[in-house]
């Protein structure tokens, strides 16, 4: 297993598992970045979300696109406009409760292919996370794993977009994001190349990657320029082009030149699988003799093919496709299924789980005499013809060359010139600084200790709850002082007592832990630290319960004024929710403190609202919760009776029938058979006005029907 053999992998994994420090994982093409991510997903204890800038990259990484997960538009994001409240409404989309819960419980955000992520997009991500996590920290306090190679493909910004962004950013690259510049992060560069074994070819690629493009490198590379090269079809050469139209033209021409009948295979698409993420053609046209590329790893476990493997179709009919690979082995190709992942919260375990939003089933093939360099990123080829003479962006030439396993398997259709080696000075500056951000074992140990201490201190930090309580007391004083003077007094007394008995004592506990942990190499096994935490937990559980239980119970009061009810309920709900979270976390640490235990408890508590909040909300509201009503008509006779009454009354008043009683309200009455005004009020479409005007008549019609 690579992770067991590679010290860099181990260091990166320890940082991600045992610290809260952000990490930029980079490395040359073929150094195993994708392998690392796959293993991390399998074994990491943290609640993780994986995103990528493009649909194909997201599918390959087993995640979702950045824009879909964070519900972001594709236009530029102006950070100052957001802080001033002038940002487009597109950036303030409301999230579903499930999405909010996922964000609140997230420990680690993985962004794959980060080289293609613009700085403003990273800041947009940070603002969303801050909105639902911690507003005081960049990225809401969520740990980041950024994976990518800056010497590969760069982010795209149109001229009009850059004109809007250039006053805010030094460049479009992710490392110039404002949120990241405010964050502490390390860089780990993977150096062991697994794709290529030829040391001279590896050195050549390194020279290109690091902008050491001297005459010897240029000469060596252009030795692979072969004019009018006609590949042997059996060798499976693929042409890499800079533009899509070039690849499409070549593929269409080569397929048309083949003799024999063509067959078109229709993909089966179920539920939500967006077109931009299709891994191959929805209508896949193939012929015998066609050169094809596999676009998925073999799911059978037999390793017959992999994403990027080239082969030739030797037999085809409507029900069977046989491909011969470059190794001469025949492969009976079966349809494969790709999944579009959606993240949800498991209602039982409260864990973040991956669910399948949609699927795409098709033969894992596409015609492959040619593909674009952009689409080749992440793939590996034995033989490739590279047409990079029209390179137009940073990293294109390096990406193209590094797709090949060997220098001998590479053919240039035109010589490489210095002009084709497009380099960005900002990339060079940042790349030179990566070495200074490389952590050693000492930095890991220090980060682990800091993380342990940070979470232990957080356990005994009650300042935020104190602020919530203070605001709730103010709202009760403002709106309920005359109506409920005793409740007002109770809130004021609890506020003051909470500060002296909970918040200030918690501050002293924090100072004690800082002294006990700092400079203590055995902080995790130190029984004195664990005993102090256990005693503190017991103290706060007991005192919070005695101070706040009766306060929550007494807060369930009737408030007639709509605005007052909303203001008071909102303030009390926020206080009780945050208090509940803290109580649940404290309970989880009764037998001792560990990072994993703390994070798990915190994530679960952020998802589950306190039962007292739901009960209080239901009791304090002047209206009962609305019931769910079937669309079927369960009592047709009653339905006709109420409908006729509505029609006659509407005709008498000269009004449309729906203004008397909405259709959903009519169905609600017919299907629930209410016996009181309160039960009527629980039906969607029925409010106090309907009750006042027609409540008696409607209940009488229901009673008459039931007595038949």
XYZ file of N, CA and C in Angstrom, residues 32-207:
528
model
N 0.674 10.437 -7.204
C -0.263 9.726 -6.352
C -1.230 10.582 -5.562
N -1.510 11.793 -6.021
C -2.437 12.669 -5.306
C -3.840 12.058 -5.262
N -4.263 11.473 -6.382
C -5.582 10.833 -6.430
C -5.632 9.619 -5.515
N -4.542 8.857 -5.475
C -4.460 7.690 -4.594
C -4.596 8.101 -3.133
N -3.932 9.191 -2.770
C -3.996 9.679 -1.405
C -5.438 10.037 -1.018
N -6.135 10.752 -1.894
C -7.509 11.155 -1.614
C -8.412 9.947 -1.427
N -8.240 8.959 -2.283
C -9.053 7.753 -2.175
C -8.852 7.080 -0.828
N -7.600 6.973 -0.396
C -7.302 6.324 0.883
C -7.811 7.160 2.053
N -7.677 8.470 1.955
C -8.153 9.362 3.006
C -9.648 9.191 3.232
N -10.406 9.088 2.151
C -11.853 8.920 2.258
C -12.214 7.615 2.963
N -11.368 6.610 2.763
C -11.649 5.308 3.354
C -11.394 5.270 4.856
N -10.382 5.982 5.341
C -9.937 5.774 6.722
C -10.059 6.988 7.635
N -10.271 8.167 7.106
C -10.298 9.354 7.965
C -11.523 9.360 8.870
N -11.355 9.713 10.152
C -12.496 9.785 11.064
C -13.284 11.086 10.941
N -12.773 12.036 10.191
C -13.416 13.341 10.110
C -14.578 13.337 9.112
N -15.521 14.248 9.381
C -16.664 14.432 8.472
C -16.191 15.246 7.287
N -16.182 14.613 6.140
C -15.487 15.154 4.981
C -16.440 15.370 3.814
N -16.253 16.476 3.114
C -16.939 16.743 1.859
C -15.870 16.950 0.785
N -16.047 16.308 -0.391
C -15.108 16.427 -1.500
C -15.768 17.196 -2.637
N -15.104 18.251 -3.097
C -15.616 19.033 -4.216
C -14.498 19.241 -5.227
N -14.887 19.609 -6.449
C -13.929 19.865 -7.526
C -14.529 20.926 -8.453
N -13.681 21.618 -9.238
C -14.189 22.725 -10.051
C -15.007 22.325 -11.268
N -14.833 21.097 -11.777
C -15.570 20.665 -12.967
C -16.333 19.380 -12.679
N -17.322 19.125 -13.506
C -18.134 17.933 -13.329
C -17.341 16.651 -13.463
N -16.494 16.563 -14.478
C -15.700 15.358 -14.700
C -14.714 15.150 -13.545
N -14.057 16.235 -13.110
C -13.124 16.137 -11.985
C -13.842 15.688 -10.725
N -15.059 16.179 -10.517
C -15.839 15.803 -9.344
C -16.208 14.325 -9.379
N -16.629 13.841 -10.529
C -16.978 12.426 -10.676
C -15.747 11.557 -10.415
N -14.603 11.948 -10.977
C -13.367 11.188 -10.787
C -12.916 11.183 -9.334
N -13.167 12.279 -8.615
C -12.751 12.387 -7.213
C -13.775 11.783 -6.260
N -14.922 11.368 -6.799
C -15.970 10.835 -5.942
C -16.652 11.909 -5.122
N -16.782 13.107 -5.695
C -17.404 14.214 -4.983
C -18.427 14.925 -5.839
N -18.618 16.200 -5.565
C -19.572 17.021 -6.304
C -18.863 18.294 -6.743
N -19.484 19.046 -7.643
C -18.864 20.290 -8.087
C -18.996 21.361 -7.007
N -18.051 22.272 -7.010
C -18.060 23.376 -6.053
C -19.338 24.190 -6.177
N -19.706 24.509 -7.410
C -20.856 25.378 -7.635
C -22.161 24.726 -7.201
N -22.294 23.417 -7.396
C -23.537 22.766 -7.013
C -23.640 22.621 -5.497
N -22.552 22.238 -4.823
C -22.626 22.046 -3.377
C -22.875 23.362 -2.651
N -22.154 24.411 -3.032
C -22.286 25.697 -2.351
C -23.315 26.617 -3.000
N -24.005 26.111 -4.049
C -25.065 26.860 -4.721
C -24.585 28.241 -5.168
N -23.457 28.227 -5.889
C -22.832 29.459 -6.343
C -23.055 29.658 -7.838
N -23.244 30.901 -8.283
C -23.327 31.182 -9.721
C -21.943 31.129 -10.339
N -21.878 31.218 -11.657
C -20.601 31.099 -12.342
C -19.923 32.444 -12.575
N -20.572 33.537 -12.201
C -19.969 34.851 -12.373
C -18.926 35.159 -11.320
N -18.226 36.299 -11.466
C -17.193 36.675 -10.496
C -17.799 37.036 -9.140
N -17.026 36.828 -8.108
C -17.438 37.108 -6.735
C -16.579 38.248 -6.213
N -17.203 39.332 -5.819
C -16.490 40.500 -5.320
C -16.534 40.491 -3.796
N -15.438 40.210 -3.122
C -15.471 40.053 -1.663
C -15.917 41.289 -0.910
N -15.496 42.476 -1.332
C -15.878 43.689 -0.625
C -17.364 43.963 -0.740
N -17.954 43.614 -1.914
C -19.382 43.831 -2.116
C -20.202 42.995 -1.154
N -19.753 41.777 -0.897
C -20.479 40.921 0.032
C -20.482 41.490 1.437
N -19.321 41.994 1.887
C -19.232 42.531 3.231
C -20.037 43.802 3.392
N -20.226 44.535 2.287
C -20.997 45.762 2.336
C -22.470 45.543 2.045
N -22.833 44.293 1.818
C -24.225 43.975 1.568
C -24.698 44.286 0.168
N -23.739 44.471 -0.779
C -24.099 44.819 -2.149
C -23.919 43.681 -3.130
N -23.556 42.508 -2.667
C -23.329 41.375 -3.536
C -24.634 40.918 -4.168
N -24.515 40.372 -5.343
C -25.680 39.835 -6.028
C -26.428 38.841 -5.158
N -27.716 38.844 -5.299
C -28.547 37.894 -4.552
C -28.198 36.450 -4.864
N -27.539 36.253 -6.007
C -27.136 34.899 -6.377
C -26.198 34.272 -5.361
N -25.515 35.135 -4.591
C -24.558 34.634 -3.616
C -25.138 34.502 -2.223
N -26.399 34.725 -2.075
C -27.041 34.603 -0.780
C -28.216 33.626 -0.844
N -28.042 32.578 -1.679
C -29.092 31.583 -1.792
C -29.374 30.924 -0.448
N -30.668 30.678 -0.200
C -31.018 29.966 1.014
C -30.791 28.478 0.812
N -30.195 27.852 1.808
C -29.910 26.428 1.753
C -31.009 25.649 2.453
N -31.173 24.408 2.035
C -32.111 23.527 2.705
C -31.590 23.214 4.106
N -32.480 22.767 4.967
C -32.075 22.399 6.316
C -31.014 21.298 6.290
N -31.178 20.331 5.373
C -30.222 19.236 5.274
C -28.846 19.757 4.885
N -28.774 20.688 3.920
C -27.502 21.253 3.497
C -26.866 22.046 4.640
N -27.656 22.806 5.386
C -27.141 23.559 6.524
C -26.548 22.615 7.569
N -27.249 21.520 7.846
C -26.754 20.534 8.809
C -25.425 19.928 8.356
N -25.305 19.649 7.068
C -24.062 19.093 6.532
C -22.916 20.084 6.734
N -23.164 21.352 6.397
C -22.133 22.376 6.545
C -21.755 22.549 8.020
N -22.749 22.602 8.893
C -22.489 22.799 10.318
C -21.687 21.657 10.931
N -21.869 20.451 10.418
C -21.196 19.290 10.999
C -19.910 18.923 10.264
N -19.516 19.695 9.279
C -18.343 19.387 8.469
C -17.050 19.688 9.220
N -16.107 18.738 9.191
C -14.778 18.941 9.768
C -13.745 19.305 8.713
N -13.864 18.690 7.532
C -12.823 18.780 6.508
C -13.456 18.985 5.143
N -12.968 19.983 4.419
C -13.401 20.230 3.043
C -12.222 19.947 2.124
N -12.403 18.994 1.198
C -11.379 18.644 0.223
C -11.733 19.298 -1.115
N -10.803 20.058 -1.659
C -10.986 20.656 -2.982
C -9.937 20.055 -3.909
N -10.391 19.215 -4.823
C -9.480 18.561 -5.765
C -9.298 19.434 -6.996
N -8.191 19.237 -7.680
C -7.826 20.033 -8.864
C -7.929 21.526 -8.556
N -7.313 21.915 -7.436
C -7.446 23.299 -6.964
C -6.722 24.284 -7.871
N -5.822 23.791 -8.722
C -5.139 24.702 -9.648
C -6.120 25.414 -10.561
N -7.285 24.807 -10.804
C -8.292 25.401 -11.686
C -9.312 26.261 -10.944
N -9.144 26.399 -9.610
C -10.093 27.164 -8.792
C -9.624 28.606 -8.669
N -10.491 29.540 -9.042
C -10.142 30.954 -8.946
C -10.152 31.450 -7.496
N -9.377 32.487 -7.253
C -9.283 33.063 -5.912
C -10.635 33.530 -5.400
N -11.432 34.156 -6.269
C -12.733 34.672 -5.826
C -13.700 33.540 -5.489
N -13.568 32.395 -6.179
C -14.420 31.254 -5.870
C -14.082 30.696 -4.487
N -12.803 30.671 -4.143
C -12.399 30.205 -2.815
C -12.944 31.136 -1.733
N -12.970 32.438 -2.002
C -13.530 33.388 -1.043
C -15.046 33.233 -0.918
N -15.702 32.910 -2.017
C -17.145 32.658 -1.969
C -17.438 31.441 -1.091
N -16.611 30.396 -1.219
C -16.742 29.209 -0.372
C -16.576 29.594 1.094
N -15.568 30.406 1.377
C -15.306 30.833 2.746
C -16.504 31.570 3.335
N -17.108 32.447 2.555
C -18.244 33.221 3.051
C -19.446 32.327 3.353
N -19.684 31.322 2.530
C -20.784 30.391 2.792
C -20.523 29.628 4.090
N -19.299 29.132 4.264
C -18.957 28.383 5.468
C -19.049 29.270 6.714
N -18.612 30.512 6.601
C -18.709 31.440 7.733
C -20.159 31.698 8.121
N -21.026 31.731 7.112
C -22.439 32.015 7.357
C -23.064 30.963 8.267
N -22.660 29.718 8.111
C -23.298 28.631 8.852
C -22.396 27.959 9.899
N -21.115 28.326 9.946
C -20.209 27.727 10.942
C -19.762 28.801 11.935
N -18.587 29.317 11.753
C -18.000 30.297 12.664
C -17.634 31.553 11.878
N -18.339 32.661 12.162
C -18.114 33.905 11.419
C -16.780 34.557 11.750
N -16.139 34.134 12.824
C -14.897 34.775 13.247
C -13.657 34.182 12.592
N -13.820 33.053 11.875
C -12.664 32.374 11.298
C -12.825 32.221 9.786
N -11.727 32.348 9.010
C -11.808 32.054 7.571
C -12.301 30.626 7.357
N -13.134 30.457 6.370
C -13.725 29.151 6.034
C -14.546 28.580 7.199
N -15.015 29.467 8.051
C -15.868 29.061 9.158
C -15.211 28.116 10.136
N -13.865 28.069 10.123
C -13.155 27.151 10.999
C -13.022 25.750 10.445
N -13.543 25.489 9.238
C -13.429 24.176 8.607
C -12.005 23.991 8.090
N -11.440 22.821 8.314
C -10.115 22.498 7.792
C -10.187 22.257 6.287
N -9.166 22.713 5.559
C -9.108 22.552 4.109
C -7.998 21.589 3.716
N -8.292 20.728 2.759
C -7.277 19.977 2.029
C -7.393 20.398 0.569
N -6.381 21.097 0.081
C -6.345 21.569 -1.303
C -5.391 20.673 -2.076
N -5.868 20.019 -3.111
C -5.064 19.069 -3.877
C -4.915 19.583 -5.311
N -3.678 19.640 -5.773
C -3.489 20.057 -7.161
C -2.039 20.367 -7.466
N -1.780 20.601 -8.720
C -0.445 20.924 -9.207
C -0.535 22.232 -9.971
N 0.086 23.266 -9.442
C -0.015 24.591 -10.048
C 0.684 24.671 -11.402
N 1.507 23.679 -11.704
C 2.145 23.674 -13.013
C 1.244 23.058 -14.078
N 0.050 22.623 -13.651
C -0.912 22.107 -14.610
C -1.928 23.196 -14.945
N -3.115 22.852 -15.300
C -4.036 23.810 -15.902
C -4.478 24.901 -14.933
N -4.530 26.112 -15.446
C -4.806 27.296 -14.639
C -6.295 27.629 -14.658
N -6.765 28.443 -13.698
C -8.169 28.870 -13.724
C -8.440 29.797 -14.901
N -9.689 29.827 -15.304
C -10.093 30.632 -16.455
C -10.845 31.872 -15.976
N -10.452 33.024 -16.473
C -11.176 34.271 -16.206
C -11.251 35.068 -17.501
N -12.455 35.312 -17.975
C -12.626 36.130 -19.175
C -12.197 37.569 -18.889
N -11.939 38.296 -19.951
C -11.451 39.669 -19.800
C -12.392 40.526 -18.960
N -13.707 40.418 -19.226
C -14.660 41.237 -18.481
C -14.719 40.832 -17.004
N -14.502 39.522 -16.728
C -14.483 39.059 -15.346
C -13.237 39.563 -14.618
N -12.087 39.471 -15.286
C -10.854 39.926 -14.660
C -10.875 41.441 -14.429
N -11.538 42.188 -15.293
C -11.668 43.633 -15.102
C -12.387 43.959 -13.791
N -13.315 43.083 -13.387
C -14.017 43.279 -12.123
C -13.189 42.812 -10.934
N -12.335 41.805 -11.155
C -11.612 41.181 -10.053
C -10.239 41.785 -9.782
N -9.633 42.419 -10.787
C -8.228 42.830 -10.669
C -7.968 43.856 -9.587
N -9.008 44.612 -9.183
C -8.838 45.574 -8.093
C -8.821 44.894 -6.725
N -9.168 43.611 -6.687
C -9.264 42.895 -5.416
C -8.234 41.771 -5.274
N -7.695 41.305 -6.417
C -6.799 40.152 -6.379
C -5.530 40.401 -7.189
N -4.433 39.848 -6.709
C -3.163 39.943 -7.439
C -3.163 39.051 -8.665
N -3.877 37.942 -8.584
C -4.003 37.010 -9.701
C -5.290 36.231 -9.527
N -5.582 35.378 -10.500
C -6.775 34.541 -10.401
C -6.528 33.272 -9.593
N -5.277 32.953 -9.261
C -4.944 31.687 -8.626
C -5.475 31.618 -7.193
N -5.799 30.393 -6.755
C -6.456 30.191 -5.469
C -5.666 30.754 -4.301
N -4.309 30.700 -4.371
C -3.488 31.121 -3.236
C -3.539 32.632 -3.001
N -4.139 33.382 -3.925
C -4.314 34.813 -3.733
C -5.695 35.161 -3.172
N -6.441 34.166 -2.753
C -7.731 34.435 -2.110
C -7.505 35.139 -0.784
N -8.412 35.998 -0.426
C -8.271 36.768 0.803
C -8.413 35.875 2.028
N -9.348 34.928 1.971
C -9.568 34.033 3.107
C -8.351 33.156 3.363
N -7.718 32.656 2.284
C -6.558 31.789 2.457
C -5.355 32.581 2.967
N -5.231 33.825 2.523
C -4.111 34.642 2.980
C -4.207 34.950 4.474
N -5.422 34.872 5.022
C -5.640 35.096 6.453
C -5.509 33.807 7.256
N -5.200 32.701 6.595
C -5.172 31.391 7.231
C -3.750 30.855 7.317
N -3.518 30.067 8.329
C -2.259 29.340 8.449
C -2.388 28.013 7.705
N -1.474 27.740 6.803
C -1.520 26.460 6.099
C -0.106 26.003 5.748
N 0.016 24.688 5.617
C 1.271 24.081 5.202
C 1.128 23.512 3.802
N 2.276 23.327 3.148
C 2.326 22.682 1.835
C 3.138 21.397 1.954
N 2.607 20.337 1.416
C 3.355 19.082 1.322
C 3.459 18.715 -0.146
N 4.668 18.630 -0.636
C 4.892 18.307 -2.042
C 5.302 16.847 -2.167
N 4.516 16.082 -2.905
C 4.837 14.688 -3.178
C 5.885 14.640 -4.273
N 6.885 13.843 -4.070
C 8.006 13.837 -5.006
C 8.212 12.509 -5.712
N 7.707 11.414 -5.128
C 7.923 10.106 -5.749
C 6.959 9.917 -6.905
N 7.489 9.781 -8.117
C 6.685 9.631 -9.325
C 6.358 8.163 -9.550
N 5.059 7.864 -9.686
C 4.614 6.497 -9.914
C 4.250 6.251 -11.377
N 3.981 7.330 -12.121
C 3.538 7.182 -13.519
C 4.702 6.839 -14.430
N 5.838 7.558 -14.288
C 7.008 7.324 -15.132
C 8.115 6.636 -14.353
N 8.838 5.758 -15.029
C 9.978 5.072 -14.413
C 11.305 5.515 -15.008
N 11.267 6.135 -16.178
C 12.466 6.564 -16.890
C 13.029 7.830 -16.221
N 14.192 7.734 -15.602
C 14.756 8.862 -14.850
C 15.052 10.058 -15.755
N 15.529 9.815 -16.971
C 15.834 10.924 -17.880
C 14.565 11.659 -18.294
N 13.482 10.906 -18.521
C 12.210 11.530 -18.871
C 11.647 12.317 -17.684
N 11.792 11.762 -16.484
C 11.355 12.459 -15.270
C 12.112 13.768 -15.109
N 13.428 13.738 -15.347
C 14.236 14.953 -15.242
C 13.814 15.988 -16.275
N 13.515 15.527 -17.483
C 13.066 16.432 -18.533
C 11.755 17.129 -18.134
N 10.822 16.332 -17.626
C 9.540 16.895 -17.186
C 9.734 17.875 -16.032
N 10.636 17.546 -15.117
C 10.910 18.449 -14.004
C 11.472 19.783 -14.489
N 12.343 19.741 -15.495
C 12.904 20.979 -16.052
C 11.803 21.857 -16.644
